[in-house]
Coordinates of N, CA and C in Angstrom, one line a residue:
Chain A
X14 N 0.9 -1.2 0.0 CA 0.0 0.0 0.0 C 0.9 1.2 0.0
X15 N 0.9 1.9 -1.1 CA 1.8 3.1 -1.3 C 1.2 4.3 -0.6
X16 N 1.9 4.9 0.3 CA 1.4 6.1 1.0 C 1.8 7.3 0.3
X17 N 2.8 7.2 -0.5 CA 3.3 8.4 -1.3 C 3.4 7.9 -2.8
X18 N 2.7 8.6 -3.7 CA 2.6 8.1 -5.1 C 3.0 9.2 -6.0
X19 N 3.9 8.8 -6.9 CA 4.3 9.6 -8.0 C 3.8 8.9 -9.3
X20 N 2.7 9.3 -9.8 CA 2.1 8.5 -10.9 C 2.7 8.6 -12.3
X21 N 3.6 9.6 -12.4 CA 4.3 9.8 -13.7 C 5.7 9.2 -13.6
X22 N 6.0 8.1 -14.2 CA 7.4 7.6 -14.1 C 8.4 8.5 -14.8
X23 N 7.9 9.2 -15.9 CA 8.9 10.0 -16.6 C 8.2 11.3 -17.1
X24 N 9.0 12.3 -17.4 CA 8.5 13.6 -17.9 C 9.6 14.2 -18.8
X25 N 9.2 14.7 -19.9 CA 10.2 15.3 -20.8 C 9.7 16.7 -21.1
X26 N 10.7 17.7 -20.9 CA 10.4 19.1 -21.0 C 11.5 19.8 -21.9
X27 N 11.1 20.8 -22.6 CA 12.1 21.6 -23.3 C 12.8 22.5 -22.4
X28 N 14.1 22.7 -22.7 CA 14.9 23.7 -21.9 C 14.2 25.0 -21.9
X29 N 14.2 25.7 -20.8 CA 13.6 27.0 -20.6 C 12.1 27.0 -20.3
X30 N 11.5 25.8 -20.4 CA 10.1 25.7 -20.1 C 9.9 25.3 -18.6
X31 N 8.7 25.3 -18.2 CA 8.4 24.8 -16.8 C 8.3 23.3 -16.7
X32 N 8.9 22.8 -15.7 CA 8.7 21.3 -15.3 C 7.8 21.3 -14.1
X33 N 6.8 20.4 -14.2 CA 5.9 20.2 -13.0 C 5.9 18.8 -12.7
X34 N 6.4 18.5 -11.5 CA 6.4 17.1 -11.0 C 5.3 17.0 -9.9
X35 N 4.5 15.9 -10.0 CA 3.4 15.8 -9.0 C 3.6 14.6 -8.1
X36 N 3.0 14.8 -6.9 CA 3.1 13.7 -5.9 C 1.7 13.7 -5.1
X37 N 1.2 12.6 -4.8 CA 0.0 12.4 -4.0 C 0.3 11.6 -2.8
X38 N -0.4 11.8 -1.7 CA -0.2 11.0 -0.5 C -1.5 10.7 0.1
X39 N -1.5 9.6 0.9 CA -2.8 9.1 1.5 C -2.9 9.3 3.0
X40 N -1.7 9.5 3.6 CA -1.7 9.6 5.1 C -1.9 11.0 5.5
X41 N -3.0 11.3 6.2 CA -3.3 12.7 6.6 C -2.4 13.1 7.8
X42 N -1.7 12.2 8.3 CA -0.8 12.5 9.5 C 0.6 13.1 9.0
X43 N 0.8 13.0 7.7 CA 2.1 13.5 7.2 C 2.1 15.0 7.3
X44 N 3.2 15.6 7.9 CA 3.2 17.0 8.1 C 4.5 17.7 7.6
X45 N 5.3 16.9 6.9 CA 6.5 17.5 6.3 C 6.8 16.7 5.0
X46 N 7.1 17.5 4.0 CA 7.3 16.9 2.7 C 8.6 17.4 2.1
X47 N 9.3 16.5 1.4 CA 10.6 16.9 0.8 C 10.7 16.4 -0.7
X48 N 11.5 17.0 -1.4 CA 11.8 16.6 -2.7 C 13.3 16.3 -2.8
X49 N 13.7 15.2 -3.4 CA 15.1 14.8 -3.5 C 15.3 14.7 -5.0
X50 N 16.6 15.0 -5.4 CA 17.0 14.8 -6.8 C 18.1 13.7 -6.8
X51 N 18.0 12.8 -7.8 CA 19.0 11.7 -7.8 C 19.6 11.5 -9.2
X52 N 20.9 11.7 -9.3 CA 21.6 11.4 -10.6 C 22.0 9.9 -10.5
X53 N 22.2 9.3 -11.7 CA 22.6 7.9 -11.8 C 23.9 7.7 -11.0
X54 N 24.0 6.6 -10.3 CA 25.2 6.2 -9.5 C 25.5 7.2 -8.3
X55 N 24.5 8.0 -8.0 CA 24.7 8.9 -6.8 C 23.5 8.7 -5.9
X56 N 23.7 9.1 -4.6 CA 22.6 9.1 -3.7 C 21.7 10.3 -3.9
X57 N 20.4 10.2 -3.3 CA 19.5 11.3 -3.4 C 20.1 12.5 -2.8
X58 N 19.9 13.7 -3.4 CA 20.3 15.0 -2.9 C 19.1 15.8 -2.5
X59 N 19.1 16.3 -1.3 CA 17.9 17.1 -0.8 C 17.8 18.4 -1.7
X60 N 16.6 18.7 -2.1 CA 16.3 19.8 -3.0 C 15.5 20.9 -2.3
X61 N 14.4 20.6 -1.8 CA 13.5 21.6 -1.1 C 12.5 20.8 -0.3
X62 N 12.0 21.5 0.7 CA 11.0 20.9 1.6 C 9.9 21.9 1.9
X63 N 8.8 21.4 2.5 CA 7.7 22.2 2.9 C 7.0 21.6 4.1
X64 N 6.7 22.4 5.1 CA 5.9 22.0 6.2 C 4.4 22.1 5.9
X65 N 3.6 21.3 6.6 CA 2.2 21.3 6.4 C 1.5 22.6 6.8
X66 N 2.2 23.5 7.5 CA 1.6 24.7 7.9 C 1.7 25.8 6.8
X67 N 2.4 25.4 5.7 CA 2.6 26.3 4.6 C 1.9 25.7 3.3
X68 N 1.7 26.5 2.3 CA 1.2 26.0 1.1 C 2.1 26.2 -0.1
X69 N 3.2 26.9 0.2 CA 4.2 27.2 -0.9 C 5.6 27.5 -0.2
X70 N 6.6 27.0 -0.9 CA 8.0 27.3 -0.5 C 8.8 27.4 -1.7
X71 N 9.6 28.5 -1.8 CA 10.3 28.8 -3.0 C 11.8 28.9 -2.7
X72 N 12.6 28.4 -3.6 CA 14.1 28.5 -3.5 C 14.6 28.6 -4.9
X73 N 14.9 29.8 -5.3 CA 15.5 30.0 -6.6 C 14.5 29.5 -7.7
X74 N 15.0 28.6 -8.6 CA 14.1 28.1 -9.7 C 13.1 27.1 -9.2
X75 N 13.2 26.6 -8.0 CA 12.4 25.5 -7.5 C 11.3 26.1 -6.5
X76 N 10.1 25.6 -6.8 CA 8.9 26.0 -5.9 C 8.1 24.7 -5.6
X77 N 7.8 24.5 -4.4 CA 7.0 23.4 -4.0 C 5.6 24.0 -3.5
X78 N 4.5 23.4 -4.0 CA 3.2 23.8 -3.6 C 2.5 22.6 -2.9
X79 N 1.8 22.9 -1.8 CA 1.2 21.9 -1.1 C -0.3 22.2 -1.0
X80 N -1.1 21.2 -1.4 CA -2.6 21.3 -1.3 C -3.1 20.2 -0.3
X81 N -3.2 20.6 1.0 CA -3.5 19.6 2.0 C -4.9 18.9 1.8
X82 N -5.9 19.7 1.4 CA -7.2 19.1 1.2 C -7.2 18.1 0.1
X83 N -6.4 18.3 -0.9 CA -6.3 17.3 -2.0 C -5.2 16.2 -1.7
X84 N -4.4 16.4 -0.6 CA -3.3 15.5 -0.4 C -2.4 15.4 -1.6
X85 N -2.0 16.6 -2.0 CA -1.2 16.7 -3.3 C -0.2 17.8 -3.1
X86 N 1.0 17.4 -3.6 CA 2.1 18.5 -3.7 C 2.7 18.4 -5.1
X87 N 3.3 19.5 -5.5 CA 4.0 19.5 -6.8 C 5.3 20.3 -6.7
X88 N 6.2 20.0 -7.5 CA 7.5 20.7 -7.6 C 7.5 21.4 -9.0
X89 N 7.7 22.7 -9.0 CA 7.8 23.5 -10.2 C 9.3 23.9 -10.4
X90 N 9.8 23.7 -11.6 CA 11.2 24.1 -11.9 C 11.1 25.1 -13.1
X91 N 11.4 26.3 -12.8 CA 11.3 27.4 -13.9 C 12.6 28.3 -13.8
X92 N 13.3 28.5 -14.9 CA 13.2 27.7 -16.2 C 13.9 26.4 -16.0
X93 N 13.5 25.4 -16.7 CA 14.2 24.1 -16.7 C 15.5 24.1 -17.5
X94 N 16.5 23.4 -16.9 CA 17.8 23.4 -17.6 C 18.2 21.9 -17.8
X95 N 19.1 21.7 -18.8 CA 19.5 20.3 -19.1 C 20.1 19.6 -17.8
X96 N 20.8 20.4 -17.0 CA 21.3 19.8 -15.8 C 20.3 19.4 -14.7
X97 N 19.1 19.7 -15.0 CA 18.0 19.3 -14.1 C 17.6 17.9 -14.4
X98 N 18.0 17.3 -15.5 CA 17.7 16.0 -15.8 C 18.1 15.0 -14.8
X99 N 17.2 14.3 -14.1 CA 17.5 13.4 -13.0 C 16.2 12.7 -12.6
X100 N 16.3 11.8 -11.6 CA 15.1 11.3 -11.0 C 14.7 12.1 -9.8
X101 N 13.5 12.5 -9.7 CA 13.0 13.3 -8.6 C 12.1 12.4 -7.7
X102 N 12.5 12.4 -6.4 CA 11.7 11.6 -5.4 C 10.9 12.6 -4.5
X103 N 9.7 12.3 -4.3 CA 8.9 12.9 -3.3 C 8.9 12.1 -2.0
X104 N 9.0 12.7 -0.9 CA 9.0 12.0 0.4 C 8.2 12.7 1.4
X105 N 7.7 12.0 2.3 CA 6.8 12.6 3.4 C 7.1 11.9 4.7
X106 N 6.9 12.7 5.8 CA 7.1 12.2 7.1 C 6.1 12.8 8.1
X107 N 6.0 12.1 9.2 CA 5.0 12.5 10.2 C 5.7 12.8 11.5
X108 N 5.3 13.8 12.2 CA 5.9 14.1 13.5 C 5.2 13.4 14.6
X109 N 4.4 12.4 14.3 CA 3.5 11.8 15.3 C 3.7 10.3 15.2
X110 N 3.5 9.6 16.3 CA 3.5 8.2 16.2 C 4.9 7.5 16.3
X111 N 4.9 6.2 16.2 CA 6.1 5.5 16.3 C 7.1 5.7 15.2
X112 N 6.7 6.2 14.1 CA 7.6 6.4 13.0 C 8.0 7.8 12.8
X113 N 8.1 8.5 13.9 CA 8.4 9.9 13.9 C 9.7 10.2 13.1
X114 N 9.6 11.0 12.2 CA 10.8 11.4 11.4 C 11.1 10.5 10.3
X115 N 10.6 9.3 10.2 CA 10.9 8.4 9.1 C 10.3 8.9 7.8
X116 N 11.1 8.8 6.7 CA 10.6 9.3 5.4 C 10.0 8.1 4.6
X117 N 8.9 8.4 4.0 CA 8.2 7.5 3.1 C 8.4 8.1 1.7
X118 N 9.0 7.4 0.8 CA 9.3 7.8 -0.5 C 8.3 7.4 -1.6
X119 N 8.1 8.2 -2.6 CA 7.5 7.7 -3.8 C 8.5 7.0 -4.7
X120 N 8.0 6.5 -5.8 CA 8.9 5.7 -6.7 C 9.8 6.6 -7.6
X121 N 9.5 7.8 -7.6 CA 10.3 8.7 -8.4 C 9.7 9.0 -9.8
X122 N 10.1 10.2 -10.3 CA 9.8 10.6 -11.7 C 11.1 11.0 -12.4
X123 N 11.3 10.4 -13.5 CA 12.5 10.7 -14.3 C 12.3 11.9 -15.2
X124 N 13.0 13.0 -14.9 CA 12.8 14.2 -15.7 C 13.9 14.3 -16.7
X125 N 13.5 14.5 -18.0 CA 14.5 14.8 -19.0 C 14.3 16.2 -19.6
X126 N 15.3 17.0 -19.5 CA 15.2 18.4 -20.1 C 16.0 18.4 -21.3
X127 N 15.3 18.7 -22.5 CA 16.0 18.6 -23.8 C 16.4 20.0 -24.2
X128 N 17.7 20.1 -24.7 CA 18.2 21.4 -25.1 C 17.4 21.9 -26.3
Chain B
X28 N 34.6 19.2 3.1 CA 33.1 19.3 3.1 C 32.5 18.2 4.0
X29 N 31.5 18.6 4.8 CA 30.8 17.6 5.6 C 30.0 16.7 4.6
X30 N 30.0 15.4 4.9 CA 29.4 14.5 4.0 C 29.1 13.1 4.6
X31 N 28.4 12.3 3.8 CA 28.1 11.0 4.1 C 28.8 10.1 3.1
X32 N 29.6 9.2 3.6 CA 30.5 8.4 2.8 C 30.1 6.9 2.9
X33 N 30.0 6.2 1.8 CA 29.7 4.8 1.8 C 30.7 4.0 1.1
X34 N 31.2 2.9 1.7 CA 32.2 2.1 1.1 C 31.7 0.6 1.2
X35 N 32.0 -0.2 0.2 CA 32.4 0.2 -1.1 C 31.3 0.8 -2.0
X36 N 31.5 1.3 -3.1 CA 30.4 1.8 -4.0 C 29.8 0.6 -4.7
X37 N 30.5 -0.4 -4.9 CA 30.0 -1.7 -5.6 C 30.5 -2.8 -4.8
X38 N 29.6 -3.8 -4.5 CA 30.0 -5.0 -3.7 C 29.4 -6.2 -4.4
X39 N 30.3 -7.2 -4.7 CA 29.8 -8.4 -5.2 C 30.0 -9.5 -4.2
X40 N 28.9 -10.3 -3.9 CA 29.1 -11.4 -3.0 C 28.4 -12.6 -3.5
X41 N 28.7 -13.7 -2.9 CA 28.0 -15.0 -3.3 C 26.8 -15.3 -2.5
X42 N 25.9 -16.0 -3.1 CA 24.7 -16.4 -2.4 C 25.1 -17.0 -1.0
X43 N 24.5 -16.5 0.0 CA 24.8 -17.1 1.4 C 26.0 -16.6 2.1
X44 N 26.9 -15.9 1.4 CA 28.1 -15.4 2.0 C 27.9 -14.1 2.7
X45 N 28.2 -14.0 4.0 CA 27.9 -12.7 4.7 C 28.7 -11.6 4.1
X46 N 28.0 -10.4 4.2 CA 28.6 -9.2 3.6 C 28.3 -8.0 4.5
X47 N 29.3 -7.1 4.6 CA 29.1 -5.9 5.4 C 29.3 -4.7 4.6
X48 N 28.4 -3.8 4.7 CA 28.5 -2.5 4.0 C 28.7 -1.4 5.1
X49 N 29.5 -0.4 4.7 CA 29.8 0.6 5.8 C 29.4 2.0 5.4
X50 N 29.1 2.8 6.4 CA 28.7 4.2 6.2 C 29.4 5.0 7.3
X51 N 30.0 6.2 6.8 CA 30.5 7.1 7.8 C 30.0 8.5 7.5
X52 N 30.0 9.4 8.5 CA 29.6 10.7 8.3 C 30.4 11.7 9.1
X53 N 30.6 12.9 8.5 CA 31.3 14.0 9.1 C 30.4 15.1 9.5
X54 N 29.1 14.8 9.5 CA 28.1 15.9 9.8 C 27.8 16.0 11.3
X55 N 28.3 15.0 12.0 CA 28.0 14.9 13.5 C 26.5 14.8 13.7
X56 N 25.8 14.1 12.8 CA 24.3 13.9 13.0 C 24.1 12.8 14.0
X57 N 23.0 12.8 14.8 CA 22.8 11.8 15.8 C 21.9 10.7 15.3
X58 N 21.3 10.8 14.1 CA 20.5 9.7 13.5 C 21.1 9.2 12.2
X59 N 21.2 7.9 12.1 CA 21.7 7.3 10.9 C 20.7 6.2 10.4
X60 N 20.5 6.2 9.1 CA 19.4 5.3 8.5 C 20.1 4.4 7.5
X61 N 19.5 3.3 7.3 CA 19.8 2.4 6.2 C 18.5 2.2 5.3
X62 N 18.6 2.4 4.0 CA 17.6 2.1 3.1 C 18.0 1.1 2.1
X63 N 17.0 0.4 1.6 CA 17.2 -0.5 0.4 C 16.4 0.0 -0.7
X64 N 17.0 0.1 -1.9 CA 16.3 0.6 -3.1 C 16.5 -0.4 -4.2
X65 N 15.5 -1.0 -4.7 CA 15.5 -1.8 -5.9 C 15.1 -1.0 -7.1
X66 N 15.5 -1.6 -8.2 CA 15.3 -0.9 -9.5 C 13.9 -0.4 -9.7
X67 N 13.7 0.9 -10.0 CA 12.4 1.6 -10.2 C 11.5 1.5 -9.0
X68 N 12.1 1.4 -7.9 CA 11.3 1.3 -6.6 C 11.7 2.5 -5.7
X69 N 10.8 2.8 -4.8 CA 11.1 3.8 -3.8 C 12.1 3.3 -2.8
X70 N 13.0 4.1 -2.3 CA 13.9 3.7 -1.2 C 13.0 3.2 0.0
X71 N 13.4 2.1 0.6 CA 12.6 1.5 1.7 C 13.5 1.5 2.9
X72 N 13.0 2.0 4.0 CA 13.7 2.1 5.2 C 13.9 0.7 5.8
X73 N 15.1 0.3 6.2 CA 15.3 -1.0 6.9 C 15.3 -0.8 8.4
X74 N 16.1 0.2 8.8 CA 16.2 0.5 10.3 C 17.0 1.8 10.4
X75 N 17.0 2.3 11.6 CA 17.8 3.5 11.9 C 18.2 3.5 13.4
X76 N 19.3 4.3 13.6 CA 19.8 4.5 14.9 C 19.5 5.9 15.3
X77 N 18.8 6.1 16.5 CA 18.7 7.4 17.1 C 19.7 7.4 18.2
X78 N 20.8 8.1 18.0 CA 21.9 8.0 18.9 C 22.3 6.5 19.0
X79 N 22.3 5.9 20.1 CA 22.6 4.5 20.2 C 21.4 3.5 20.2
X80 N 20.3 4.1 20.1 CA 19.0 3.3 20.1 C 18.7 2.8 18.7
X81 N 18.6 1.5 18.6 CA 18.3 0.8 17.3 C 16.8 0.7 17.1
X82 N 16.4 1.1 15.9 CA 14.9 1.0 15.6 C 14.8 0.2 14.3
X83 N 14.2 -0.9 14.4 CA 14.0 -1.8 13.3 C 12.6 -1.6 12.7
X84 N 12.5 -1.6 11.4 CA 11.2 -1.5 10.8 C 10.6 -2.9 10.9
X85 N 9.3 -3.0 11.0 CA 8.6 -4.2 11.3 C 8.8 -5.3 10.2
X86 N 8.9 -4.8 8.9 CA 9.0 -5.8 7.8 C 10.5 -6.0 7.4
X87 N 11.5 -5.5 8.1 CA 12.8 -5.8 7.8 C 13.2 -7.2 8.1
X88 N 13.7 -8.0 7.2 CA 14.0 -9.4 7.4 C 15.1 -9.5 8.5
X89 N 15.1 -10.6 9.2 CA 16.1 -10.9 10.3 C 17.5 -11.0 9.7
X90 N 17.5 -11.3 8.4 CA 18.8 -11.5 7.7 C 19.6 -10.2 7.7
X91 N 19.0 -9.1 8.0 CA 19.6 -7.8 8.0 C 19.8 -7.3 9.4
X92 N 21.1 -7.0 9.7 CA 21.5 -6.5 11.0 C 22.3 -5.2 10.8
X93 N 22.4 -4.4 11.9 CA 23.2 -3.2 11.9 C 23.9 -3.0 13.1
X94 N 25.0 -2.3 13.0 CA 25.9 -1.9 14.2 C 26.3 -0.4 14.0
X95 N 26.3 0.2 15.2 CA 26.8 1.6 15.2 C 27.7 1.8 16.3
X96 N 29.0 1.5 16.1 CA 30.0 1.6 17.1 C 30.3 3.0 17.7
X97 N 30.0 4.0 16.9 CA 30.2 5.4 17.4 C 29.3 6.3 16.6
X98 N 29.4 7.6 16.9 CA 28.5 8.5 16.2 C 28.8 8.6 14.7
X99 N 30.0 8.4 14.3 CA 30.4 8.6 12.9 C 30.1 7.4 12.0
X100 N 30.1 6.2 12.5 CA 30.1 5.0 11.7 C 28.8 4.2 11.9
X101 N 28.3 3.5 10.8 CA 27.2 2.6 10.9 C 27.4 1.5 9.9
X102 N 27.1 0.3 10.3 CA 27.4 -0.8 9.4 C 26.0 -1.6 9.1
X103 N 25.9 -2.1 7.9 CA 24.8 -3.0 7.5 C 25.4 -4.3 7.3
X104 N 24.9 -5.3 8.0 CA 25.4 -6.7 7.9 C 24.2 -7.5 7.3
X105 N 24.6 -8.2 6.2 CA 23.6 -9.1 5.6 C 24.2 -10.5 5.8
X106 N 23.5 -11.3 6.7 CA 24.1 -12.5 7.2 C 24.1 -13.6 6.1
X107 N 23.1 -13.7 5.3 CA 23.1 -14.8 4.3 C 22.3 -14.2 3.1
X108 N 23.1 -13.5 2.3 CA 22.4 -12.8 1.1 C 21.8 -13.7 0.2
X109 N 20.6 -13.4 -0.2 CA 19.9 -14.1 -1.3 C 19.9 -13.3 -2.5
X110 N 19.4 -13.9 -3.6 CA 19.4 -13.2 -4.9 C 18.5 -12.0 -4.8
X111 N 17.5 -12.1 -4.0 CA 16.5 -11.0 -3.8 C 17.0 -9.8 -3.1
X112 N 18.2 -9.9 -2.5 CA 18.8 -8.8 -1.7 C 19.7 -7.9 -2.6
X113 N 19.9 -8.3 -3.8 CA 20.6 -7.4 -4.8 C 19.8 -6.1 -4.9
X114 N 20.5 -5.0 -4.6 CA 19.8 -3.7 -4.6 C 20.9 -2.6 -4.3
X115 N 20.4 -1.4 -4.4 CA 21.2 -0.3 -3.9 C 20.9 -0.1 -2.4
X116 N 22.0 0.1 -1.6 CA 21.8 0.3 -0.2 C 22.3 1.7 0.1
X117 N 21.4 2.5 0.6 CA 21.6 3.9 0.9 C 21.7 4.2 2.4
X118 N 22.7 4.9 2.8 CA 22.8 5.4 4.2 C 22.4 6.9 4.2
X119 N 21.8 7.3 5.2 CA 21.4 8.7 5.4 C 21.6 9.1 6.8
X120 N 21.7 10.4 7.0 CA 21.9 10.9 8.4 C 20.9 12.1 8.6
X121 N 20.6 12.4 9.8 CA 19.9 13.6 10.1 C 20.2 14.0 11.5
X122 N 19.9 15.3 11.8 CA 20.1 15.8 13.2 C 18.8 16.0 13.8
X123 N 18.3 15.1 14.6 CA 17.0 15.1 15.1 C 16.9 16.1 16.3
X124 N 16.0 17.0 16.2 CA 15.9 18.0 17.3 C 14.5 18.1 17.9
X125 N 13.8 17.0 17.7 CA 12.4 16.9 18.2 C 11.4 17.1 17.2
X126 N 11.7 17.7 16.1 CA 10.8 17.8 14.9 C 11.3 16.9 13.8
X127 N 10.8 17.1 12.6 CA 11.2 16.4 11.4 C 12.4 17.1 10.8
X128 N 13.4 16.4 10.6 CA 14.6 16.9 10.0 C 14.9 16.3 8.7
X129 N 15.6 17.1 7.8 CA 16.0 16.7 6.5 C 17.1 15.6 6.6
X130 N 16.9 14.6 5.8 CA 17.9 13.5 5.8 C 18.9 13.7 4.6
X131 N 20.2 13.4 4.9 CA 21.2 13.6 3.9 C 21.8 12.2 3.6
X132 N 21.9 12.0 2.3 CA 22.2 10.6 1.8 C 23.7 10.5 1.3
X133 N 24.2 9.3 1.5 CA 25.4 9.0 0.9 C 25.2 8.5 -0.6
X134 N 26.3 8.2 -1.3 CA 26.2 7.8 -2.7 C 25.6 6.4 -2.9
X135 N 25.5 5.6 -1.9 CA 25.0 4.3 -2.0 C 26.0 3.2 -2.3
X136 N 25.7 2.0 -2.0 CA 26.5 0.8 -2.3 C 25.6 -0.1 -3.1
X137 N 26.0 -0.4 -4.3 CA 25.2 -1.3 -5.1 C 25.7 -2.8 -4.9
X138 N 24.8 -3.6 -4.4 CA 25.2 -5.0 -4.1 C 24.7 -6.0 -5.1
X139 N 25.6 -6.8 -5.6 CA 25.3 -7.9 -6.5 C 25.5 -9.2 -5.8
X140 N 24.5 -10.1 -6.0 CA 24.6 -11.4 -5.3 C 24.6 -12.4 -6.5
X141 N 25.7 -13.2 -6.5 CA 25.9 -14.2 -7.5 C 25.5 -15.6 -7.0

């Protein structure tokens, strides 16, 4: 039973355009969400996060939006660059219960930014 | 630079032959995690250490064990690797302060079981 779902295995975008990566979750106890970027043969690298008390967090070209009522978050990359080509993982955690702090990951979306 | 280091990057072992993967960190984080990631799957948490306290996930097989001799090092021991244990093993660290903290990952060790 997947608690964090990334329904698009891959996404292709033209350089300079916007990339939108989506993530859905089922556990209403999740209160912290993160995006990681992973290049081949490397570990995931932290990109950006958002707390459930916010609905938007921005860091340079990267913006994460959170819609708690829809249990949906998205990562926007504007403008997209070829170096952004990687697998993007959505992750969620809860500050409550026995699994406090543990991350639950989605399966990832492979982004290809074409020059 | 502060970082999470995993050795080796690639490990080949034989079916049933014990293998140990290592992780070290210079971040001085008090929490260390081990994840297993199979191809096209999400990373799956095996266990973590909160300081010296070991926390095993309920569905982690007994075949997987871990040791944390000090703050900087953490080991993953696979007692009798099976073909299904071939995967990328990721170590991560965080500095837990009572809330949810970002985890920082090492480059991973890819394990092949022959």
